[in-house]
């Protein structure tokens, strides 16, 4: 069945450094790829997304890249801050449907 | 900005009992979904709540265990029936079509359920 693999499972960076989280998906028909940030005790927050007709999207310090041929997409956070510490989930649509398949999550720790 | 709320925010329940979780949105949305997030794990879709008709369940989830209602475009409930400790999880509702954002899902704050 459809699958989304995410790595690393944990990532520790120094404040100001960049962080990169990578995901691969199995369904070649997937066309929507959101990223969510989940802080402790809260629901996931949509932080950025990309659709299959775009290769890269940027919003201030965060960016997402998509390689459809290789079926992988990545989240890039630059100039990390302690408040970026959270669990990040990638997701891919099940084909062109509205249903999402989530990766296993990456726990990001930004050390001050 | 639009608000998604869930009630209760957390609960501790005895095995064999049932709990109904409410999801309320302050504006109409097209789609509503229910997810389960087991401790330290990722999110798994339970079902799509359909307005005015039976919910659409994912593989491994059945209506008898997780009955769902969606009486209108802003409200849905998920019941966790005949609970066991394995049902201890965070239950999340999400919505699509919030404030004109179509084909994007936004999540509520979650309901943290512990079954003893």
GROMACS .gro file of C-alpha atoms in nm:
model
  228
    1UNK     CA    1   0.000   0.000   0.000
    2UNK     CA    2   0.090   0.364   0.003
    3UNK     CA    3   0.372   0.461   0.235
    4UNK     CA    4   0.559   0.773   0.346
    5UNK     CA    5   0.901   0.736   0.504
    6UNK     CA    6   1.050   1.022   0.702
    7UNK     CA    7   1.399   1.074   0.841
    8UNK     CA    8   1.572   1.149   1.061
    9UNK     CA    9   1.352   1.054   1.356
   10UNK     CA   10   1.539   1.304   1.576
   11UNK     CA   11   1.746   1.606   1.484
   12UNK     CA   12   1.941   1.834   1.714
   13UNK     CA   13   2.087   2.160   1.580
   14UNK     CA   14   2.247   2.470   1.723
   15UNK     CA   15   2.043   2.786   1.715
   16UNK     CA   16   2.109   2.969   1.389
   17UNK     CA   17   2.198   2.654   1.196
   18UNK     CA   18   1.981   2.498   0.926
   19UNK     CA   19   1.767   2.186   0.962
   20UNK     CA   20   1.663   1.951   0.684
   21UNK     CA   21   1.400   1.677   0.709
   22UNK     CA   22   1.345   1.435   0.422
   23UNK     CA   23   1.050   1.222   0.315
   24UNK     CA   24   0.994   0.969   0.041
   25UNK     CA   25   0.659   0.847  -0.087
   26UNK     CA   26   0.553   0.541  -0.279
   27UNK     CA   27   0.239   0.649  -0.466
   28UNK     CA   28   0.341   0.810  -0.794
   29UNK     CA   29  -0.009   0.960  -0.821
   30UNK     CA   30   0.035   1.166  -0.502
   31UNK     CA   31   0.002   1.535  -0.587
   32UNK     CA   32  -0.009   1.721  -0.255
   33UNK     CA   33   0.261   1.732   0.013
   34UNK     CA   34   0.199   1.927   0.335
   35UNK     CA   35   0.425   1.969   0.636
   36UNK     CA   36   0.293   2.000   0.991
   37UNK     CA   37   0.453   2.120   1.312
   38UNK     CA   38   0.322   1.971   1.636
   39UNK     CA   39   0.417   2.127   1.966
   40UNK     CA   40   0.372   1.940   2.290
   41UNK     CA   41   0.007   1.914   2.388
   42UNK     CA   42  -0.122   2.073   2.068
   43UNK     CA   43  -0.268   1.965   1.739
   44UNK     CA   44  -0.057   1.963   1.420
   45UNK     CA   45  -0.019   2.303   1.256
   46UNK     CA   46   0.011   2.331   0.879
   47UNK     CA   47   0.330   2.526   0.813
   48UNK     CA   48   0.388   2.486   0.439
   49UNK     CA   49   0.271   2.268   0.153
   50UNK     CA   50   0.361   2.201  -0.207
   51UNK     CA   51   0.174   2.056  -0.501
   52UNK     CA   52   0.313   1.836  -0.772
   53UNK     CA   53   0.323   2.108  -1.035
   54UNK     CA   54   0.581   2.304  -0.833
   55UNK     CA   55   0.940   2.211  -0.751
   56UNK     CA   56   1.007   2.449  -0.466
   57UNK     CA   57   0.818   2.680  -0.234
   58UNK     CA   58   0.948   2.920   0.027
   59UNK     CA   59   0.790   3.108   0.314
   60UNK     CA   60   1.034   3.320   0.515
   61UNK     CA   61   1.268   3.078   0.695
   62UNK     CA   62   1.104   2.760   0.574
   63UNK     CA   63   1.113   2.602   0.229
   64UNK     CA   64   1.001   2.279   0.075
   65UNK     CA   65   1.145   2.106  -0.232
   66UNK     CA   66   0.985   1.829  -0.434
   67UNK     CA   67   1.150   1.580  -0.667
   68UNK     CA   68   0.870   1.393  -0.841
   69UNK     CA   69   1.103   1.166  -1.034
   70UNK     CA   70   1.271   1.041  -0.720
   71UNK     CA   71   0.946   1.065  -0.520
   72UNK     CA   72   1.095   1.259  -0.235
   73UNK     CA   73   1.040   1.596  -0.076
   74UNK     CA   74   1.224   1.789   0.193
   75UNK     CA   75   1.164   2.059   0.452
   76UNK     CA   76   1.437   2.316   0.503
   77UNK     CA   77   1.442   2.549   0.803
   78UNK     CA   78   1.708   2.819   0.803
   79UNK     CA   79   1.831   3.031   1.093
   80UNK     CA   80   1.668   2.797   1.341
   81UNK     CA   81   1.536   2.935   1.669
   82UNK     CA   82   1.451   2.756   1.996
   83UNK     CA   83   1.080   2.804   1.922
   84UNK     CA   84   1.126   2.583   1.613
   85UNK     CA   85   1.169   2.289   1.852
   86UNK     CA   86   0.875   2.053   1.790
   87UNK     CA   87   0.779   1.734   1.608
   88UNK     CA   88   0.747   1.779   1.232
   89UNK     CA   89   0.534   1.552   1.015
   90UNK     CA   90   0.538   1.525   0.639
   91UNK     CA   91   0.239   1.388   0.453
   92UNK     CA   92   0.144   1.290   0.100
   93UNK     CA   93  -0.197   1.269  -0.058
   94UNK     CA   94  -0.330   0.927  -0.139
   95UNK     CA   95  -0.325   0.966  -0.513
   96UNK     CA   96  -0.511   1.280  -0.607
   97UNK     CA   97  -0.761   1.235  -0.322
   98UNK     CA   98  -0.801   1.452  -0.015
   99UNK     CA   99  -0.677   1.174   0.214
  100UNK     CA  100  -0.331   1.213   0.367
  101UNK     CA  101  -0.070   0.955   0.459
  102UNK     CA  102   0.166   1.080   0.728
  103UNK     CA  103   0.532   1.014   0.785
  104UNK     CA  104   0.655   0.891   1.122
  105UNK     CA  105   0.765   1.234   1.242
  106UNK     CA  106   1.093   1.410   1.323
  107UNK     CA  107   1.162   1.550   1.667
  108UNK     CA  108   1.362   1.870   1.615
  109UNK     CA  109   1.555   2.020   1.904
  110UNK     CA  110   1.714   2.362   1.858
  111UNK     CA  111   1.978   2.422   2.124
  112UNK     CA  112   2.014   2.785   2.236
  113UNK     CA  113  -0.870   3.345   1.193
  114UNK     CA  114  -1.107   3.048   1.195
  115UNK     CA  115  -1.112   2.828   1.503
  116UNK     CA  116  -1.144   2.452   1.541
  117UNK     CA  117  -1.227   2.335   1.891
  118UNK     CA  118  -1.260   1.991   2.047
  119UNK     CA  119  -1.433   1.879   2.364
  120UNK     CA  120  -1.323   1.736   2.594
  121UNK     CA  121  -0.957   1.832   2.575
  122UNK     CA  122  -0.867   1.527   2.779
  123UNK     CA  123  -1.037   1.249   2.971
  124UNK     CA  124  -0.960   0.942   3.177
  125UNK     CA  125  -1.210   0.661   3.129
  126UNK     CA  126  -1.272   0.313   3.257
  127UNK     CA  127  -1.253   0.017   3.023
  128UNK     CA  128  -1.584  -0.091   2.878
  129UNK     CA  129  -1.727   0.261   2.873
  130UNK     CA  130  -1.776   0.494   2.576
  131UNK     CA  131  -1.669   0.854   2.518
  132UNK     CA  132  -1.804   1.100   2.264
  133UNK     CA  133  -1.567   1.365   2.134
  134UNK     CA  134  -1.699   1.682   1.975
  135UNK     CA  135  -1.539   1.891   1.701
  136UNK     CA  136  -1.676   2.238   1.635
  137UNK     CA  137  -1.564   2.481   1.363
  138UNK     CA  138  -1.664   2.845   1.369
  139UNK     CA  139  -1.730   2.851   0.993
  140UNK     CA  140  -1.863   2.605   0.738
  141UNK     CA  141  -1.617   2.357   0.593
  142UNK     CA  142  -1.642   2.106   0.312
  143UNK     CA  143  -1.475   1.804   0.469
  144UNK     CA  144  -1.421   1.682   0.825
  145UNK     CA  145  -1.194   1.396   0.927
  146UNK     CA  146  -1.104   1.203   1.242
  147UNK     CA  147  -0.752   1.082   1.314
  148UNK     CA  148  -0.590   0.879   1.589
  149UNK     CA  149  -0.241   0.950   1.717
  150UNK     CA  150  -0.113   0.681   1.951
  151UNK     CA  151   0.147   0.789   2.210
  152UNK     CA  152   0.465   0.905   2.040
  153UNK     CA  153   0.337   0.793   1.701
  154UNK     CA  154   0.219   0.942   1.375
  155UNK     CA  155  -0.135   1.020   1.264
  156UNK     CA  156  -0.370   0.758   1.123
  157UNK     CA  157  -0.694   0.845   0.948
  158UNK     CA  158  -0.995   0.679   1.110
  159UNK     CA  159  -1.272   0.806   0.885
  160UNK     CA  160  -1.417   1.089   0.681
  161UNK     CA  161  -1.726   1.240   0.840
  162UNK     CA  162  -1.988   1.299   0.571
  163UNK     CA  163  -2.260   1.554   0.626
  164UNK     CA  164  -2.600   1.390   0.620
  165UNK     CA  165  -2.475   1.039   0.548
  166UNK     CA  166  -2.270   0.759   0.701
  167UNK     CA  167  -1.900   0.817   0.757
  168UNK     CA  168  -1.641   0.654   0.531
  169UNK     CA  169  -1.406   0.437   0.735
  170UNK     CA  170  -1.047   0.344   0.662
  171UNK     CA  171  -0.920  -0.011   0.669
  172UNK     CA  172  -0.898  -0.136   1.026
  173UNK     CA  173  -1.168   0.095   1.164
  174UNK     CA  174  -1.536   0.004   1.192
  175UNK     CA  175  -1.853   0.193   1.265
  176UNK     CA  176  -1.947  -0.017   1.567
  177UNK     CA  177  -1.625   0.084   1.742
  178UNK     CA  178  -1.604   0.443   1.619
  179UNK     CA  179  -1.952   0.576   1.534
  180UNK     CA  180  -1.935   0.921   1.379
  181UNK     CA  181  -2.195   1.187   1.324
  182UNK     CA  182  -2.189   1.505   1.117
  183UNK     CA  183  -2.526   1.677   1.139
  184UNK     CA  184  -2.415   2.000   0.968
  185UNK     CA  185  -2.120   2.175   0.802
  186UNK     CA  186  -1.957   2.294   1.126
  187UNK     CA  187  -1.990   2.005   1.373
  188UNK     CA  188  -1.896   1.639   1.407
  189UNK     CA  189  -1.870   1.381   1.683
  190UNK     CA  190  -1.659   1.069   1.722
  191UNK     CA  191  -1.753   0.807   1.979
  192UNK     CA  192  -1.498   0.559   2.106
  193UNK     CA  193  -1.708   0.262   2.213
  194UNK     CA  194  -1.643  -0.017   2.461
  195UNK     CA  195  -1.301   0.124   2.536
  196UNK     CA  196  -0.991  -0.076   2.624
  197UNK     CA  197  -0.645   0.052   2.728
  198UNK     CA  198  -0.535   0.011   2.365
  199UNK     CA  199  -0.768   0.298   2.276
  200UNK     CA  200  -0.554   0.538   2.479
  201UNK     CA  201  -0.452   0.795   2.218
  202UNK     CA  202  -0.491   1.149   2.102
  203UNK     CA  203  -0.798   1.185   1.881
  204UNK     CA  204  -0.783   1.471   1.632
  205UNK     CA  205  -1.038   1.620   1.400
  206UNK     CA  206  -0.929   1.801   1.089
  207UNK     CA  207  -1.116   2.005   0.833
  208UNK     CA  208  -1.077   2.095   0.468
  209UNK     CA  209  -1.221   2.405   0.305
  210UNK     CA  210  -1.163   2.628   0.607
  211UNK     CA  211  -1.188   2.998   0.527
  212UNK     CA  212  -1.152   2.934   0.156
  213UNK     CA  213  -0.850   2.704   0.193
  214UNK     CA  214  -0.956   2.408  -0.018
  215UNK     CA  215  -0.753   2.088  -0.041
  216UNK     CA  216  -0.569   2.186   0.278
  217UNK     CA  217  -0.631   2.019   0.614
  218UNK     CA  218  -0.627   2.207   0.943
  219UNK     CA  219  -0.633   2.027   1.275
  220UNK     CA  220  -0.809   2.084   1.602
  221UNK     CA  221  -0.619   2.077   1.931
  222UNK     CA  222  -0.691   1.709   1.998
  223UNK     CA  223  -0.855   1.507   2.274
  224UNK     CA  224  -0.617   1.312   2.495
  225UNK     CA  225  -0.785   0.991   2.606
  226UNK     CA  226  -0.650   0.757   2.871
  227UNK     CA  227  -0.832   0.429   2.930
  228UNK     CA  228  -0.766   0.248   3.256
   0.00000   0.00000   0.00000
